Amino acid sequence: MTAATAVRLEGLTKTYGEGAIAQQVLKGVDLTLGAGSFTMLVGPSGSGKTTLLSILGCVLAPSTGRAFLFGEPIHGKRESQLPELRLSYIGFIFQGHNLLGSLSAEANVALPLELRGYSRRAAREEARAALEAVGLADKRDRSPEELSGGQRQRVAIARAVAGRPPLILADEPTASLDAENGMQVTQLLKRLCAERGHTALVVTHDNRIFHLADRIVRIEDGRLLDGDEP
Ligand SMILES: Nc1ncnc2c1ncn2[C@@H]1O[C@H](COP(=O)(O)OP(=O)(O)OP(=O)(O)O)[C@@H](O)[C@H]1O
Ligand SMILES: [Mg+2]
């Protein structure tokens, strides 16, 4: 593994449940993502995309196999150790924007930074810079319901990239947007990742944005068809 490797998965499996109801959802996944790459993960419903993202995002522990983020193992950890890894390495963008309706755009972006140990003031400053980077400096005091769908998803992008976590994971970030907004949001995400040096893995069904990927990885029934051919 070189320093330029962002993600390395070796023989990764995930089984939900035990005994008679056990279901193996990831069946030996090998994957290497170079630092700074912008990769899309595509595959049928139920093939294991969200499960794989959840393991990379240090939300779920794998059952067997090895997983490294920037050389640091994230397998074999206790559940209580995962949040700290998640805060150090991951910015997550969800299908819905998952913003808190009671908070302003700026407070939504600042919140995870405060969880990472930023002072309130430093978090607000970084949040403002991130909102400016997504073109929403003038909307920072708005609550999510006062924003359009595309603007909300841009706030979600600002929240994910604020504090510069090295790995951005996005689970169908354009699913709730029309074609035009979906394209713009993905272009924005790609540009920010390139400018700020984030590695990104984007789950999508949206073939209108495939051309923006450096690489497309396909998953079917818990196995990657082309995981280790960077
Ligand atoms: N928490 C869970 N407990 C048990 N089974 C689960 C759990 N989460 C997902 N599964 C099962 O694992 C399989 C893969 O689910 P996953 O959410 O990873 O698929 P996906 O590729 O993201 O699908 P979609 O495109 O519909 O979002 C499915 O059969 C699903 O029912
Ligand atoms: Mg999913």
CSV table of N, CA and C in Angstrom, one decimal, residues 6-77:
chain,number,residue,atom,x,y,z
A,6,ALA,N,-6.1,5.7,-0.9
A,6,ALA,CA,-7.1,6.2,0.0
A,6,ALA,C,-7.8,5.1,0.7
A,7,VAL,N,-8.3,4.2,-0.1
A,7,VAL,CA,-9.1,3.1,0.4
A,7,VAL,C,-8.5,1.8,-0.1
A,8,ARG,N,-8.4,0.8,0.8
A,8,ARG,CA,-8.0,-0.5,0.4
A,8,ARG,C,-8.9,-1.5,1.1
A,9,LEU,N,-9.6,-2.3,0.4
A,9,LEU,CA,-10.4,-3.4,0.9
A,9,LEU,C,-9.9,-4.7,0.4
A,10,GLU,N,-9.8,-5.7,1.4
A,10,GLU,CA,-9.3,-7.0,1.0
A,10,GLU,C,-10.2,-8.1,1.6
A,11,GLY,N,-10.9,-8.8,0.7
A,11,GLY,CA,-11.7,-9.9,1.1
A,11,GLY,C,-12.8,-9.5,2.1
A,12,LEU,N,-13.4,-8.3,1.9
A,12,LEU,CA,-14.3,-7.8,2.8
A,12,LEU,C,-15.7,-8.5,2.7
A,13,THR,N,-16.2,-9.0,3.8
A,13,THR,CA,-17.6,-9.6,3.9
A,13,THR,C,-18.4,-8.9,4.9
A,14,LYS,N,-19.7,-8.9,4.7
A,14,LYS,CA,-20.6,-8.4,5.7
A,14,LYS,C,-21.8,-9.4,5.7
A,15,THR,N,-22.2,-9.9,6.9
A,15,THR,CA,-23.3,-10.7,7.1
A,15,THR,C,-24.3,-10.1,8.1
A,16,TYR,N,-25.5,-9.9,7.7
A,16,TYR,CA,-26.5,-9.4,8.6
A,16,TYR,C,-27.2,-10.5,9.3
A,17,GLY,N,-27.5,-10.4,10.6
A,17,GLY,CA,-28.2,-11.5,11.3
A,17,GLY,C,-27.4,-12.7,11.6
A,18,GLU,N,-28.0,-13.6,12.3
A,18,GLU,CA,-27.2,-14.8,12.7
A,18,GLU,C,-28.1,-16.1,12.5
A,19,GLY,N,-27.4,-17.2,12.4
A,19,GLY,CA,-28.2,-18.5,12.4
A,19,GLY,C,-29.0,-18.6,11.1
A,20,ALA,N,-30.2,-19.0,11.3
A,20,ALA,CA,-31.1,-19.3,10.2
A,20,ALA,C,-31.4,-18.0,9.3
A,21,ILE,N,-31.4,-16.9,10.0
A,21,ILE,CA,-31.7,-15.6,9.2
A,21,ILE,C,-30.5,-14.9,8.7
A,22,ALA,N,-29.3,-15.5,8.9
A,22,ALA,CA,-28.1,-14.8,8.4
A,22,ALA,C,-28.1,-14.6,6.9
A,23,GLN,N,-27.7,-13.4,6.5
A,23,GLN,CA,-27.7,-13.1,5.1
A,23,GLN,C,-26.4,-12.4,4.8
A,24,GLN,N,-25.6,-13.1,3.9
A,24,GLN,CA,-24.3,-12.5,3.6
A,24,GLN,C,-24.5,-11.5,2.4
A,25,VAL,N,-24.2,-10.3,2.7
A,25,VAL,CA,-24.6,-9.2,1.7
A,25,VAL,C,-23.3,-8.7,0.9
A,26,LEU,N,-22.2,-8.7,1.6
A,26,LEU,CA,-20.9,-8.5,0.9
A,26,LEU,C,-20.1,-9.8,0.9
A,27,LYS,N,-19.6,-10.3,-0.3
A,27,LYS,CA,-19.2,-11.6,-0.4
A,27,LYS,C,-17.7,-11.7,-0.8
A,28,GLY,N,-16.9,-10.8,-0.2
A,28,GLY,CA,-15.5,-10.8,-0.6
A,28,GLY,C,-15.1,-9.7,-1.5
A,29,VAL,N,-15.1,-8.5,-1.0
A,29,VAL,CA,-14.9,-7.3,-1.8
A,29,VAL,C,-13.4,-6.9,-1.7
A,30,ASP,N,-12.8,-6.8,-2.9
A,30,ASP,CA,-11.4,-6.2,-3.0
A,30,ASP,C,-11.5,-4.9,-3.8
A,31,LEU,N,-11.0,-3.9,-3.2
A,31,LEU,CA,-11.1,-2.6,-3.9
A,31,LEU,C,-9.9,-1.7,-3.4
A,32,THR,N,-9.3,-1.0,-4.4
A,32,THR,CA,-8.3,0.0,-4.1
A,32,THR,C,-8.8,1.3,-4.7
A,33,LEU,N,-8.8,2.4,-4.0
A,33,LEU,CA,-9.1,3.7,-4.5
A,33,LEU,C,-7.9,4.6,-4.3
A,34,GLY,N,-7.4,5.2,-5.3
A,34,GLY,CA,-6.3,6.1,-5.2
A,34,GLY,C,-6.7,7.4,-4.6
A,35,ALA,N,-5.8,8.0,-3.8
A,35,ALA,CA,-6.1,9.3,-3.2
A,35,ALA,C,-6.4,10.3,-4.3
A,36,GLY,N,-7.5,11.1,-4.1
A,36,GLY,CA,-7.9,12.1,-5.0
A,36,GLY,C,-8.8,11.7,-6.1
A,37,SER,N,-9.1,10.4,-6.2
A,37,SER,CA,-10.0,9.9,-7.3
A,37,SER,C,-11.4,10.2,-7.0
A,38,PHE,N,-12.2,10.2,-8.1
A,38,PHE,CA,-13.6,10.5,-8.0
A,38,PHE,C,-14.3,9.3,-8.7
A,39,THR,N,-14.8,8.4,-7.8
A,39,THR,CA,-15.3,7.1,-8.3
A,39,THR,C,-16.8,6.9,-8.1
A,40,MET,N,-17.5,6.3,-9.0
A,40,MET,CA,-18.9,6.0,-8.8
A,40,MET,C,-19.1,4.5,-8.6
A,41,LEU,N,-20.0,4.2,-7.7
A,41,LEU,CA,-20.3,2.8,-7.4
A,41,LEU,C,-21.8,2.5,-7.9
A,42,VAL,N,-21.9,1.6,-8.8
A,42,VAL,CA,-23.3,1.4,-9.4
A,42,VAL,C,-23.6,-0.1,-9.3
A,43,GLY,N,-24.9,-0.4,-9.2
A,43,GLY,CA,-25.3,-1.8,-9.1
A,43,GLY,C,-26.8,-1.8,-8.7
A,44,PRO,N,-27.4,-3.0,-9.0
A,44,PRO,CA,-28.9,-3.1,-8.7
A,44,PRO,C,-29.2,-2.9,-7.2
A,45,SER,N,-30.5,-2.6,-7.0
A,45,SER,CA,-31.0,-2.5,-5.7
A,45,SER,C,-30.8,-3.7,-4.9
A,46,GLY,N,-30.3,-3.6,-3.7
A,46,GLY,CA,-30.0,-4.8,-2.8
A,46,GLY,C,-28.7,-5.4,-3.1
A,47,SER,N,-27.9,-4.8,-3.9
A,47,SER,CA,-26.6,-5.5,-4.2
A,47,SER,C,-25.5,-5.2,-3.2
A,48,GLY,N,-25.8,-4.3,-2.3
A,48,GLY,CA,-24.8,-4.1,-1.2
A,48,GLY,C,-24.1,-2.7,-1.2
A,49,LYS,N,-24.6,-1.8,-2.0
A,49,LYS,CA,-23.9,-0.5,-2.1
A,49,LYS,C,-23.9,0.3,-0.8
A,50,THR,N,-25.1,0.4,-0.2
A,50,THR,CA,-25.2,1.2,1.1
A,50,THR,C,-24.4,0.5,2.2
A,51,THR,N,-24.4,-0.8,2.2
A,51,THR,CA,-23.7,-1.6,3.2
A,51,THR,C,-22.2,-1.3,3.0
A,52,LEU,N,-21.7,-1.3,1.8
A,52,LEU,CA,-20.3,-1.1,1.6
A,52,LEU,C,-19.9,0.3,2.0
A,53,LEU,N,-20.8,1.3,1.6
A,53,LEU,CA,-20.5,2.7,2.0
A,53,LEU,C,-20.5,2.8,3.6
A,54,SER,N,-21.4,2.1,4.2
A,54,SER,CA,-21.5,2.2,5.7
A,54,SER,C,-20.3,1.7,6.3
A,55,ILE,N,-19.7,0.6,5.7
A,55,ILE,CA,-18.4,0.1,6.3
A,55,ILE,C,-17.3,1.1,6.1
A,56,LEU,N,-17.2,1.6,4.9
A,56,LEU,CA,-16.2,2.6,4.6
A,56,LEU,C,-16.4,3.9,5.5
A,57,GLY,N,-17.6,4.2,5.7
A,57,GLY,CA,-17.9,5.4,6.6
A,57,GLY,C,-17.8,5.1,8.0
A,58,CYS,N,-17.3,3.9,8.4
A,58,CYS,CA,-17.1,3.6,9.8
A,58,CYS,C,-18.5,3.7,10.6
A,59,VAL,N,-19.5,3.3,10.0
A,59,VAL,CA,-20.9,3.3,10.6
A,59,VAL,C,-21.1,1.8,11.0
A,60,LEU,N,-20.7,0.9,10.1
A,60,LEU,CA,-20.9,-0.5,10.4
A,60,LEU,C,-19.5,-1.2,10.4
A,61,ALA,N,-19.3,-2.2,11.2
A,61,ALA,CA,-18.1,-3.0,11.2
A,61,ALA,C,-18.2,-4.1,10.1
A,62,PRO,N,-17.2,-4.5,9.4
A,62,PRO,CA,-17.3,-5.6,8.5
A,62,PRO,C,-17.3,-6.9,9.3
A,63,SER,N,-17.8,-8.0,8.7
A,63,SER,CA,-17.8,-9.3,9.4
A,63,SER,C,-16.4,-9.9,9.3
A,64,THR,N,-15.8,-10.0,8.1
A,64,THR,CA,-14.5,-10.5,7.9
A,64,THR,C,-13.8,-9.7,6.8
A,65,GLY,N,-12.5,-9.9,6.7
A,65,GLY,CA,-11.7,-9.2,5.7
A,65,GLY,C,-11.1,-8.0,6.3
A,66,ARG,N,-10.3,-7.3,5.5
A,66,ARG,CA,-9.6,-6.1,6.0
A,66,ARG,C,-10.0,-4.8,5.2
A,67,ALA,N,-10.0,-3.7,5.9
A,67,ALA,CA,-10.3,-2.4,5.3
A,67,ALA,C,-9.4,-1.4,5.9
A,68,PHE,N,-8.8,-0.6,5.0
A,68,PHE,CA,-7.9,0.5,5.5
A,68,PHE,C,-8.3,1.8,4.8
A,69,LEU,N,-8.3,2.9,5.6
A,69,LEU,CA,-8.5,4.2,5.1
A,69,LEU,C,-7.1,4.9,5.3
A,70,PHE,N,-6.5,5.3,4.2
A,70,PHE,CA,-5.3,6.0,4.2
A,70,PHE,C,-4.2,5.3,5.1
A,71,GLY,N,-4.3,3.9,5.0
A,71,GLY,CA,-3.3,3.1,5.7
A,71,GLY,C,-3.7,2.7,7.1
A,72,GLU,N,-4.8,3.3,7.6
A,72,GLU,CA,-5.2,2.9,9.0
A,72,GLU,C,-6.3,1.9,8.9
A,73,PRO,N,-6.1,0.8,9.7
A,73,PRO,CA,-7.1,-0.3,9.6
A,73,PRO,C,-8.4,0.2,10.3
A,74,ILE,N,-9.5,-0.1,9.7
A,74,ILE,CA,-10.8,0.2,10.3
A,74,ILE,C,-11.6,-1.1,10.6
A,75,HIS,N,-10.9,-2.3,10.3
A,75,HIS,CA,-11.5,-3.6,10.7
A,75,HIS,C,-11.0,-3.9,12.0
A,76,GLY,N,-11.8,-4.9,12.7
A,76,GLY,CA,-11.3,-5.3,14.0
A,76,GLY,C,-11.5,-4.3,15.1
A,77,LYS,N,-12.3,-3.3,14.9
A,77,LYS,CA,-12.4,-2.2,15.9
A,77,LYS,C,-13.7,-2.5,16.7
